[in-house]
Short mmCIF file of C-alpha atoms and ligand atoms in Angstrom, two decimals:
data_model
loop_
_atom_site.label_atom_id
_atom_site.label_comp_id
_atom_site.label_asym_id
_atom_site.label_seq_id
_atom_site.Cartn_x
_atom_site.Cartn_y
_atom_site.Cartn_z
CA UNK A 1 0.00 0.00 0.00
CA UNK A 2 1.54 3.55 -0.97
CA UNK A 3 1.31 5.57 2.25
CA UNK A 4 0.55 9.75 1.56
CA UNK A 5 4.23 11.68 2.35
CA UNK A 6 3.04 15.16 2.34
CA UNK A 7 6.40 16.66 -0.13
CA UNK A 8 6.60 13.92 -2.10
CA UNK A 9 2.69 14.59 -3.35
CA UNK A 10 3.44 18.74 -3.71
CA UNK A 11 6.43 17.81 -5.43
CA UNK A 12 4.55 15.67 -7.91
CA UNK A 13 2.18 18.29 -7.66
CA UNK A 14 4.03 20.74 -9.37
CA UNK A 15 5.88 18.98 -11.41
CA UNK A 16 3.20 18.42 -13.81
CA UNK A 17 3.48 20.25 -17.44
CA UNK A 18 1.44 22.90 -17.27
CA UNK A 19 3.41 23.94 -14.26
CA UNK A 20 7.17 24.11 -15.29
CA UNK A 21 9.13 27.17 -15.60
CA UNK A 22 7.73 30.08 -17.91
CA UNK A 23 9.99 30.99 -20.99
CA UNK A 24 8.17 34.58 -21.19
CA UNK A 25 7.44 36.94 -17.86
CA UNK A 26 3.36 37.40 -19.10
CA UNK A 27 2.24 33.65 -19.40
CA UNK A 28 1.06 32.44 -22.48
CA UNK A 29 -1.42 29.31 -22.66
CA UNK A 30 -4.00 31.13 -20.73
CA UNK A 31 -5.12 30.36 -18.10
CA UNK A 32 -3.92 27.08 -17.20
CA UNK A 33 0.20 27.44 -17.43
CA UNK A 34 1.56 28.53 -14.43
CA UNK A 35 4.77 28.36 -13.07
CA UNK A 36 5.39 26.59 -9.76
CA UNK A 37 8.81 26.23 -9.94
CA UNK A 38 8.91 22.13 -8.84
CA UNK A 39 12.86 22.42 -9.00
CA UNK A 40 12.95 24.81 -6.26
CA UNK A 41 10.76 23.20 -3.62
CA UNK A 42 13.45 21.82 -1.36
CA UNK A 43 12.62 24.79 1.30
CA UNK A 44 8.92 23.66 1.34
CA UNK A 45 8.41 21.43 4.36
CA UNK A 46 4.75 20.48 4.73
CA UNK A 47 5.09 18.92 8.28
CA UNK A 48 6.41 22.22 9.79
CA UNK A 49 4.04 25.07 9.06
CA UNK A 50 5.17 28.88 8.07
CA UNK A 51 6.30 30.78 11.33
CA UNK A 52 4.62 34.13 11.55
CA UNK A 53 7.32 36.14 10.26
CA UNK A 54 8.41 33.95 7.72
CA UNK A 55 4.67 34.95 5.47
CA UNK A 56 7.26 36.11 2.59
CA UNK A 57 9.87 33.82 2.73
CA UNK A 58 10.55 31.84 -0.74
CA UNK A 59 8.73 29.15 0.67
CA UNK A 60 5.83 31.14 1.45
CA UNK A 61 5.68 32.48 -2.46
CA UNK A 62 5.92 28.96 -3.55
CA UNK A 63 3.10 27.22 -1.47
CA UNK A 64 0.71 29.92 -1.97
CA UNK A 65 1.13 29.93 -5.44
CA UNK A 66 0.49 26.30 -5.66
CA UNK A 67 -2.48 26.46 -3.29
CA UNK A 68 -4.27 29.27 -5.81
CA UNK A 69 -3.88 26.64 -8.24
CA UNK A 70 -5.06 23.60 -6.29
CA UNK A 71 -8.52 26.17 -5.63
CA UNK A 72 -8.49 27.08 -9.20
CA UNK A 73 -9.11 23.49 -9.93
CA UNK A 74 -12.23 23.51 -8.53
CA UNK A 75 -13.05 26.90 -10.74
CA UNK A 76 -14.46 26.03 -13.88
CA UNK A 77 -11.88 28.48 -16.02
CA UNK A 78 -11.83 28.67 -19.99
CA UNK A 79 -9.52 30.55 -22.23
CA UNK A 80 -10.81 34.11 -23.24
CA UNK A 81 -8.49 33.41 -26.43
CA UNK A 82 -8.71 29.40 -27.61
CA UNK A 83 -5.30 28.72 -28.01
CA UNK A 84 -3.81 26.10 -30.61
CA UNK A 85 -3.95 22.86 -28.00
CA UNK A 86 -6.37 24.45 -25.18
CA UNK A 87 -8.44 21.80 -25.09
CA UNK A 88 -5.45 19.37 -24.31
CA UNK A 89 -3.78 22.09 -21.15
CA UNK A 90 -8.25 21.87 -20.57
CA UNK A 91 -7.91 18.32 -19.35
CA UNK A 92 -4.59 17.96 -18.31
CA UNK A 93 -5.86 21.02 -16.00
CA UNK A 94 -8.76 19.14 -14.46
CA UNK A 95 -7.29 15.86 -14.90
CA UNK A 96 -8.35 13.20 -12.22
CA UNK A 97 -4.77 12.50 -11.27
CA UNK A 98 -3.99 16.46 -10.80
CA UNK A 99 -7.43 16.64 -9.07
CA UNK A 100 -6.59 13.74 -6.90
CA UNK A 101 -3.02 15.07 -6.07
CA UNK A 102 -4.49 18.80 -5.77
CA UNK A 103 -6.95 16.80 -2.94
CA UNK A 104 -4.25 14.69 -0.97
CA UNK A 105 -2.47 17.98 -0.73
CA UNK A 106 -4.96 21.01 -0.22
CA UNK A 107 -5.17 21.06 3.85
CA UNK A 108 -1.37 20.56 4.73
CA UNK A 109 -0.45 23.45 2.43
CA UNK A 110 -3.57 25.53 4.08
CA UNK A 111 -1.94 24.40 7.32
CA UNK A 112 1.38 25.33 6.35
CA UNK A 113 0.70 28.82 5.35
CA UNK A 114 -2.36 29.99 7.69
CA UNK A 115 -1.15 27.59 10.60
CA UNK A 116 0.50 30.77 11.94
CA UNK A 117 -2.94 32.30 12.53
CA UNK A 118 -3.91 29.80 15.22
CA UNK A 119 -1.30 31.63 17.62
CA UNK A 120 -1.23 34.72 16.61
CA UNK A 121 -4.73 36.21 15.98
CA UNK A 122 -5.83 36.18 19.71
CA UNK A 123 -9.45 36.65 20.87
CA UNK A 124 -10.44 36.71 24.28
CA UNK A 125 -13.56 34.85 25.56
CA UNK A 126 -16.98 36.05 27.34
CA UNK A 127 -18.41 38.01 23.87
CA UNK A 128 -21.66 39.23 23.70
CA UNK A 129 -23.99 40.44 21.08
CA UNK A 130 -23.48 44.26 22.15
CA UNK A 131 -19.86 44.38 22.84
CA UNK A 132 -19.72 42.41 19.34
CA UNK A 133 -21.52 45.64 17.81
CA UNK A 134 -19.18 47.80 19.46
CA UNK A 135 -16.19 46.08 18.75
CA UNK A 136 -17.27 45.94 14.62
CA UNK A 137 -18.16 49.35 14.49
CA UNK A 138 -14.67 50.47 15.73
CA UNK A 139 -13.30 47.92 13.13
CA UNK A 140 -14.96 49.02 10.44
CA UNK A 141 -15.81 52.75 11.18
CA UNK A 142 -14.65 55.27 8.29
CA UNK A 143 -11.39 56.49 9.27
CA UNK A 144 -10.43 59.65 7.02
CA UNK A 145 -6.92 58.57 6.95
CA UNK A 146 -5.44 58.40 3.73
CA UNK A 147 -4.58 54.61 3.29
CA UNK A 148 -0.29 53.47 3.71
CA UNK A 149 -1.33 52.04 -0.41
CA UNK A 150 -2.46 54.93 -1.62
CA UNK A 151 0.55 56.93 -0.25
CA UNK A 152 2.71 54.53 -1.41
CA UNK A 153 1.66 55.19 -5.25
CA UNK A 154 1.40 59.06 -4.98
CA UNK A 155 4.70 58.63 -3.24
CA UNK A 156 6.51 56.37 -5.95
CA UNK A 157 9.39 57.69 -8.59
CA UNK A 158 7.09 56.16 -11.24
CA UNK A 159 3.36 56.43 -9.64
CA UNK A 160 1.84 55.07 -12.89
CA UNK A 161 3.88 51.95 -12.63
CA UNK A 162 3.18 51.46 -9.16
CA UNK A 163 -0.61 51.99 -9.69
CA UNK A 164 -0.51 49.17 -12.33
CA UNK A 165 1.46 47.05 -10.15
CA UNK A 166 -1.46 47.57 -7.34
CA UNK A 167 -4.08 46.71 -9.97
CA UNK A 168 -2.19 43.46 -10.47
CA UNK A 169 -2.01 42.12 -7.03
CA UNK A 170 -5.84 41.73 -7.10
CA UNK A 171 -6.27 40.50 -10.46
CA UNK A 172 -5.99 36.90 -8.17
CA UNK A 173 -8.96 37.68 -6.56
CA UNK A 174 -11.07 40.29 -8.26
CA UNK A 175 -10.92 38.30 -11.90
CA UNK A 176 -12.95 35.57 -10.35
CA UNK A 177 -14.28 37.91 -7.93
CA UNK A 178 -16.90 36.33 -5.10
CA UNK A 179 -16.20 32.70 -5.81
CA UNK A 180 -14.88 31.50 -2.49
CA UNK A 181 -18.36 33.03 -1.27
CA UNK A 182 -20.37 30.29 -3.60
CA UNK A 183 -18.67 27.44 -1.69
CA UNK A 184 -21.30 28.46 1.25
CA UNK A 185 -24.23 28.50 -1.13
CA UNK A 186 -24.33 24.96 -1.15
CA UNK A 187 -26.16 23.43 2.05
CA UNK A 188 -29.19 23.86 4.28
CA UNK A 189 -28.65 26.51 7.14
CA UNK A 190 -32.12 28.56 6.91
CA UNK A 191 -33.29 32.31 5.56
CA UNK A 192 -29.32 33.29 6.29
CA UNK A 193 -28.26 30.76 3.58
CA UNK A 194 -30.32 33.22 0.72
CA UNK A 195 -29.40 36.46 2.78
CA UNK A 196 -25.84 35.17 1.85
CA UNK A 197 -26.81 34.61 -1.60
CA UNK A 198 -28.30 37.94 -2.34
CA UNK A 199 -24.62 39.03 -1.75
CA UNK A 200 -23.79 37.03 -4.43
CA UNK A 201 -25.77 37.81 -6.63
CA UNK A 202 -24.82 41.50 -6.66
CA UNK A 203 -20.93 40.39 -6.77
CA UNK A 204 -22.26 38.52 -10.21
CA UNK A 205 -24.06 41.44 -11.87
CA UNK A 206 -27.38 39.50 -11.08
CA UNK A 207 -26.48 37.77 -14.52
CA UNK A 208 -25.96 40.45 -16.33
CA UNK A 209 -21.94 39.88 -17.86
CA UNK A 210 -21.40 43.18 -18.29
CA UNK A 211 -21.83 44.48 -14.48
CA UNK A 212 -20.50 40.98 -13.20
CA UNK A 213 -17.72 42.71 -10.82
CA UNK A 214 -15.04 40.39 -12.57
CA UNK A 215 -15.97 41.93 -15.69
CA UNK A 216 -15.59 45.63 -14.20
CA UNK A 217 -11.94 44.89 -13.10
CA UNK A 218 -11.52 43.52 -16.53
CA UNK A 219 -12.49 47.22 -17.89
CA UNK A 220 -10.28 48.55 -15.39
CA UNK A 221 -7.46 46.71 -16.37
CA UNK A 222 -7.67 47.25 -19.50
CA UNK A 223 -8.28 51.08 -19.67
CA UNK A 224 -4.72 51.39 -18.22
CA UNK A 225 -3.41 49.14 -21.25
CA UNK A 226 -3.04 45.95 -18.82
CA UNK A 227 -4.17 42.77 -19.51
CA UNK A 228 -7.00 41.15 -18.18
CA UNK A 229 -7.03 37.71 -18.75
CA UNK A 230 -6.07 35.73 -15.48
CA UNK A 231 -2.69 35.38 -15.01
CA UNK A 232 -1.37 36.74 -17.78
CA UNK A 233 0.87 38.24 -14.80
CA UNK A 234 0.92 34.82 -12.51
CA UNK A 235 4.95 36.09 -11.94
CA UNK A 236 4.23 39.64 -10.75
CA UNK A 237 1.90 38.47 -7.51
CA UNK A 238 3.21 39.02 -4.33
CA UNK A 239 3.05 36.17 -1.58
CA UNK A 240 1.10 38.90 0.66
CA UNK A 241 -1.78 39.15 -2.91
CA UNK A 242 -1.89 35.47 -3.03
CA UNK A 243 -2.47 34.93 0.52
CA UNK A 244 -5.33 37.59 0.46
CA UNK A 245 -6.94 35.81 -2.23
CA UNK A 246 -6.54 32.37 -0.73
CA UNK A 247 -7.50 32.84 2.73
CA UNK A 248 -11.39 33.19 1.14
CA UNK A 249 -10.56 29.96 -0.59
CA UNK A 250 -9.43 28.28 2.79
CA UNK A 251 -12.68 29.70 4.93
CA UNK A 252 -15.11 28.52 2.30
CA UNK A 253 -13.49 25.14 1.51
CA UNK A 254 -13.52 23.96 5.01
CA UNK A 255 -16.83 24.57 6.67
CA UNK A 256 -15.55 24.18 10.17
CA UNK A 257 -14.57 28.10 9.24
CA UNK A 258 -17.91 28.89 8.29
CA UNK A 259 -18.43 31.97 11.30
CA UNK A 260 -15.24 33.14 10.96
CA UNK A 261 -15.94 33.50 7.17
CA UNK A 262 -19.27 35.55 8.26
CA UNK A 263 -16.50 37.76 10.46
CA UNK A 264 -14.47 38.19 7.42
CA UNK A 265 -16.96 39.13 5.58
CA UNK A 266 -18.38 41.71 7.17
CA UNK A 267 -15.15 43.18 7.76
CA UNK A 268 -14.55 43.25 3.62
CA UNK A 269 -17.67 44.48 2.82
CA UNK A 270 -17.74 47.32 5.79
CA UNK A 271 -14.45 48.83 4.77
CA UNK A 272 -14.34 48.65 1.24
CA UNK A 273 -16.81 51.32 0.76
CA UNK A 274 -14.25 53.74 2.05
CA UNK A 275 -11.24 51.80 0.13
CA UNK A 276 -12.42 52.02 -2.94
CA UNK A 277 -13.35 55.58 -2.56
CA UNK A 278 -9.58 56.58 -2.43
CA UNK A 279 -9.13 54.39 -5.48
CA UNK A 280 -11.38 56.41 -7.29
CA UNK A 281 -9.18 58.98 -6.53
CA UNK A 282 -5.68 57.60 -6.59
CA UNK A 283 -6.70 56.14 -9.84
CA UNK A 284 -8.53 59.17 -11.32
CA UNK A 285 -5.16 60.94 -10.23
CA UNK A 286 -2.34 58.68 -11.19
CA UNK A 287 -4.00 58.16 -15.03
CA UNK A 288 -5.49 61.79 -15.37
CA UNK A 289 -9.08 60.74 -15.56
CA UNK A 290 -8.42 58.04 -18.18
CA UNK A 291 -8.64 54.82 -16.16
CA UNK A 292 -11.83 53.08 -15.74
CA UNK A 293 -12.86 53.40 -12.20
CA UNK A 294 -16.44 51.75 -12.15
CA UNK A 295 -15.08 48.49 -10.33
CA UNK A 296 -14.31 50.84 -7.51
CA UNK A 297 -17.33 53.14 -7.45
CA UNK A 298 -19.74 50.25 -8.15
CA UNK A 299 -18.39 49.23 -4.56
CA UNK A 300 -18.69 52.60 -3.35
CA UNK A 301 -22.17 52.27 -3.41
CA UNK A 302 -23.14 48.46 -3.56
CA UNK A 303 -20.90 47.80 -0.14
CA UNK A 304 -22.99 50.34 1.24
CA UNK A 305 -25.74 47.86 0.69
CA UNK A 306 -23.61 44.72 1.32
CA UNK A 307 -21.84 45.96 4.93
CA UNK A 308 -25.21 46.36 6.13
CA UNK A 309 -26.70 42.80 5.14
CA UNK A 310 -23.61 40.98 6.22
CA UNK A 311 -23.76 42.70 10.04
CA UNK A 312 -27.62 42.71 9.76
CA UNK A 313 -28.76 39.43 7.94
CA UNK A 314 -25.74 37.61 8.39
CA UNK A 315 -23.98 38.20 11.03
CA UNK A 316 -26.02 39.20 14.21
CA UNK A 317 -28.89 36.78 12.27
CA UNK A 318 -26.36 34.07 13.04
CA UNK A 319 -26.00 34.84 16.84
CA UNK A 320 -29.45 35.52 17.57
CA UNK A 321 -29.84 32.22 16.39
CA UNK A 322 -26.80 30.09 17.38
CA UNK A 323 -25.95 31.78 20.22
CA UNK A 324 -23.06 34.03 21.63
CA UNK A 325 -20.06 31.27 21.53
CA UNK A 326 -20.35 31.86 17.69
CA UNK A 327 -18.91 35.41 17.94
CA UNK A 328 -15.13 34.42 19.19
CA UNK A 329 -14.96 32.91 15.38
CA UNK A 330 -16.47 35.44 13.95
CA UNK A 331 -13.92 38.10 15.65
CA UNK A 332 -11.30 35.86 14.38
CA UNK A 333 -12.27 36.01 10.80
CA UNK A 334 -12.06 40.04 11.15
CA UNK A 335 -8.79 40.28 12.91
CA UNK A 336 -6.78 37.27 10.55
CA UNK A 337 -8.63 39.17 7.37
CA UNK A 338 -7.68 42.77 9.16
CA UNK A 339 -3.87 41.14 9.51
CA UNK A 340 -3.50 39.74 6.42
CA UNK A 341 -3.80 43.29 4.50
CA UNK A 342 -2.11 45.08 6.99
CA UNK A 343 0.63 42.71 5.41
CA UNK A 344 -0.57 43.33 1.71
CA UNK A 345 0.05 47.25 2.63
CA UNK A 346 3.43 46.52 4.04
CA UNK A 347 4.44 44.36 1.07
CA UNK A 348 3.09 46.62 -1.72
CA UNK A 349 4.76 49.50 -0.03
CA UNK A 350 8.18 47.67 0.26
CA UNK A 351 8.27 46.03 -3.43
CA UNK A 352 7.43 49.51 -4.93
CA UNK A 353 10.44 50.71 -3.00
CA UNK A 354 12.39 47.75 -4.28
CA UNK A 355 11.65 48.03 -7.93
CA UNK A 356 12.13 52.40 -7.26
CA UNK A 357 15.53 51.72 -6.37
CA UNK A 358 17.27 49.63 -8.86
CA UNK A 359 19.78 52.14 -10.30
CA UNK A 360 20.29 52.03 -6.27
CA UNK A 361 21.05 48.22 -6.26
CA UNK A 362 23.29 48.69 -8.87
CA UNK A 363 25.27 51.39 -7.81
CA UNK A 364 25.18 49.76 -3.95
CA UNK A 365 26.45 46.41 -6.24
CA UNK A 366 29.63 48.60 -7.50
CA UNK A 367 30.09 49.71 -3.98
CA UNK A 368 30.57 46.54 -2.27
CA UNK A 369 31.51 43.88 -5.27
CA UNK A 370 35.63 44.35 -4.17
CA UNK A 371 35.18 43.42 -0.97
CA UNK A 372 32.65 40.58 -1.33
CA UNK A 373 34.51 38.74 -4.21
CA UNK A 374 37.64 39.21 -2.25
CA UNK A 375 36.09 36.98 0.72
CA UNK A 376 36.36 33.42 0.26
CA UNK A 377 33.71 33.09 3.39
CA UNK A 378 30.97 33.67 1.03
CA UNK A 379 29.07 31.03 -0.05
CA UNK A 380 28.88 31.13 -3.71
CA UNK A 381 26.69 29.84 -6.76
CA UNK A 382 28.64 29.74 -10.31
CA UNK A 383 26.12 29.64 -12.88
CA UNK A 384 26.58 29.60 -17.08
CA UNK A 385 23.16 30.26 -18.48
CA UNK A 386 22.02 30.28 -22.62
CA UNK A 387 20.09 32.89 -24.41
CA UNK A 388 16.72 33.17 -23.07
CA UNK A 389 16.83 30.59 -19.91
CA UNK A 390 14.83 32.10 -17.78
CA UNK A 391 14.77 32.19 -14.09
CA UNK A 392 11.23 32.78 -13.35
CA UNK A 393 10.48 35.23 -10.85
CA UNK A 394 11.26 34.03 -6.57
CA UNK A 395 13.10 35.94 -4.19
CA UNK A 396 15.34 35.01 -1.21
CA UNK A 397 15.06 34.80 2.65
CA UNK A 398 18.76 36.49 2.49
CA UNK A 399 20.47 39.59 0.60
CA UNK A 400 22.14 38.33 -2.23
CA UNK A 401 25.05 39.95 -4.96
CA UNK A 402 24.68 39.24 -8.22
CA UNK A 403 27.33 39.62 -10.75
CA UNK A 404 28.47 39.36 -14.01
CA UNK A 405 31.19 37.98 -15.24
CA UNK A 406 30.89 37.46 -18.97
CA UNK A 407 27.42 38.08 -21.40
CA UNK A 408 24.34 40.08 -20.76
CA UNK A 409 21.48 39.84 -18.67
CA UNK A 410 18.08 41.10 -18.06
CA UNK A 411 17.36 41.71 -14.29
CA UNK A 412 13.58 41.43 -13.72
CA UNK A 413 11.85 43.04 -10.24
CA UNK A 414 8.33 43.76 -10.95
CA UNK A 415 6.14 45.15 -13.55
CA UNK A 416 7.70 47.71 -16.13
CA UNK A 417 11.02 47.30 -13.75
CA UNK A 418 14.54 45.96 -15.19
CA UNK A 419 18.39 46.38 -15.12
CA UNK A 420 20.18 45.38 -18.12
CA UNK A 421 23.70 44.18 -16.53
CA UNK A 422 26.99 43.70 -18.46
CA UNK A 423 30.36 42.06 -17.41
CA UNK A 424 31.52 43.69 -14.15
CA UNK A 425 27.84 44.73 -13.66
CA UNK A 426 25.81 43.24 -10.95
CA UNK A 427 22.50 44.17 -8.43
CA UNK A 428 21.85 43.73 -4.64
CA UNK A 429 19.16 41.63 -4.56
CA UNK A 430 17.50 42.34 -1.26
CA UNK A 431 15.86 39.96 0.81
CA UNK A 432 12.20 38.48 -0.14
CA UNK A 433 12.24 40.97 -3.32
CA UNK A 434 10.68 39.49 -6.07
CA UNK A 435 12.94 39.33 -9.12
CA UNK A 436 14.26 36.97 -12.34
CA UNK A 437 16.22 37.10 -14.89
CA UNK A 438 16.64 36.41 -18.46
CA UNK A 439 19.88 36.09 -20.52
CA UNK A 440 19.88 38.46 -23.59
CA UNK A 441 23.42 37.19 -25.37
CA UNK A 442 24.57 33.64 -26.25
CA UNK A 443 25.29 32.68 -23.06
CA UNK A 444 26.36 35.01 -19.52
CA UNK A 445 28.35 33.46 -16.94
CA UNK A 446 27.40 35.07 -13.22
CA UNK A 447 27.97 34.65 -9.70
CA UNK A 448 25.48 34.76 -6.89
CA UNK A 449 27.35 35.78 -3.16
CA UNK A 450 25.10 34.98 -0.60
CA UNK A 451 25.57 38.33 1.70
CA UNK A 452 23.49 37.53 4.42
CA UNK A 453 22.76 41.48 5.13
CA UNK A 454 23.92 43.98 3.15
CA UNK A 455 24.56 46.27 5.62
CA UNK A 456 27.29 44.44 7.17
CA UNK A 457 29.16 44.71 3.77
CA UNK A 458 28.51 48.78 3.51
FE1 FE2 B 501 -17.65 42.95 -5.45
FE1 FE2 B 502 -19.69 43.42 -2.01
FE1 FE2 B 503 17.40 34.85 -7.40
#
């Protein structure tokens, strides 16, 4: 009898096809190629779960990006373009032995990248329907403040690409907008159950395509010339994006979350009326007018509507009728949701500061090249790459030096954001930056130092 060994099945996982490394940085074969990088899974160990700080480790990028695929597969997606061979990626896609695999797998990887939130997101006991109230209306009360994302684009050297890259790190979520919510559609739980689906409903346009609120972000995407099928930029997300977009996933597919998805979602729906009101005019600002905000004003007005019902019909319907012990999960799902994009703030903020300062990592790589190459201590990687091999995009838990000894390369760290390096160039690749490369002559022999800390080498 085969017995189940969690990294064995993620590595087989991932190794299928459709999932090896990318030869372009905007996947093609849309939207069932997607790299997962199987060669670089070593760091991935299923049987310990992420610590709390390590949420944008490599290993961190890599699970979540597998686990967004392992949901997808129970997405019905088709090709806005039919591709020569779609049909074939089609049921290689939603094979039964990827479905199977996608199955063994699904609840350690959930467990090894939410496991952190059992300890951390604390909530005290003794809750009651009124200090509940009390304690959402101070979560979810308008603030005025002017959110750390929205400074972080006004703030950036290139504020249109850093809008953009914003608009990608919910393309995850928004292009199949409100599906983790249909996974509690299914079932028997009273008048709630179609309180929850009027929700829905709205999220889908009430059938009509063209207000679906997928099909708004599509327009919004595409008024600022990006693409909108899904994951044309599958290497630009963030760990931090995917996680937001799979922690839905994770409440919905296992019911036991079921009240803490009802905390969630009141918490969403509350506070993206005022959200989406300074994308309106981040958006309006950054792309002079020109960028289709509807996706964001729609909200502006329908949350209104869908803040209410969740604290109303869902929410304090649930307690008055299950009781007050429901409410501990319920704060839960608020403050994990509330945490997790604190960190997508953090993480936007930090990667548009990474891909504003390349000319800095390359000057800081001049700097500090003598004395690194001159100490043998270093742990080194010699690598001799051909045209076009392509390291799809990761990052590092550590600083790393890059540099070039012979050939020419193409430094990739986030949308619109490159170095071309020659011999003697190089970068500072800081740590848990997303970046890649590609090799633009014949061949380019390079060395990677691992620094530790760069500071310790200034
Ligand atoms: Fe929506
Ligand atoms: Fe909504
Ligand atoms: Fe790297």
């Amino acid at each position: 009898m085969n017995s189940y060994d969690a990294n064995t099945t993620l590595h087989a996982y991932a190794s299928q096809s459709l999932f090896l490394d990318a030869s372009t940085w905007e996947m093609t074969k849309r939207p069932y190629h997607r790299s997962l990088r199987p060669q670089a899974l070593g760091p991935v160990d299923l049987n310990a779960p992420l610590t709390a700080d390590a949420f944008m480790n490599y290993e961190a990028l890599a699970a979540q990006r597998i686990l967004t695929t392992v949901y997808e597969q129970d997405m019905v997606l088709l090709p806005k373009s039919p591709y020569d061979n779609w049909r074939q990626d089609f049921d290689l896609f939603y094979s039964p032995e990827a479905r199977k695999l996608a199955g063994m797998v699904r609840q350690d990887l959930e467990r090894y990248v939410f496991g952190y939130l059992e300890e951390t997101v604390e909530v005290s006991s003794g809750w009651t329907r009124e200090a509940f109230l009390d304690f959402l209306s101070t979560k979810t009360a308008r603030t005025g403040d002017v959110p750390r994302w929205a400074k972080t684009i006004q703030g950036s050297r290139d504020r249109v690409r850093a809008a953009k890259m914003w608009l990608v790190q919910f393309a995850p979520d928004f292009l199949s907008e409100a599906s983790p919510m249909l996974k509690n559609v299914l079932g028997n739980y009273g008048p709630i159950q179609s309180e929850w689906f009027k929700v829905i409903i709205d999220e889908y346009g009430y059938g009509v395509h063209e207000k679906k609120h997928s099909t708004l972000f599509e327009r919004t995407l595409e008024s600022v010339d990006l693409d909108s099928e899904l994951h044309y930029y599958w290497q630009y997300y963030l760990a931090s994006a995917l996680a937001a977009n799979n922690f839905f996933h994770y409440l919905g597919s296992e019911h036991r979350n079921f009240f803490r998805y009802a905390g969630a979602l009141v918490m969403t729906e509350s506070t993206l009326v005022e959200f989406c009101e300074h994308a309106c005019d981040v958006l309006n600002d950054v792309f002079d007018n020109q960028c289709d905000v509807e996706y964001f004003s729609e909200h502006c007005h329908i949350d209104q509507h869908h803040g209410r019902m969740a604290r109303e019909k869902i929410c304090l319907a649930l307690i008055d009728h299950y009781g007050e012990a429901i409410i501990p999960d319920m704060v839960w799902g608020m403050l994990a949701y509330e945490r997790l994009m604190d960190d997508f703030d953090e993480q936007f903020a930090i990667q548009i500061e990474w891909m504003d300062t390349q000319e800095d990592m390359f000057s800081l790589h001049k700097q500090i090249a003598p004395k690194v190459l001159a100490d043998d201590s270093v742990p080194v990687a010699d690598l001799d790459e051909h045209f076009n091999e392509l390291s799809n995009s990761h990052c590092h838990n550590g600083d790393e030096l890059c540099h070039i000894e012979a050939g020419e390369m193409y430094f990739f760290s986030g949308l619109d954001s490159q170095l071309i390096l020659g011999p003697g160039d190089g970068v500072v690749i800081r740590n848990r930056r997303q970046h890649g490369a590609d090799i633009l002559s014949d061949s380019c022999q390079y060395k990677i130092y691992t620094i530790g800390d760069v500071a310790a080498w200034q």
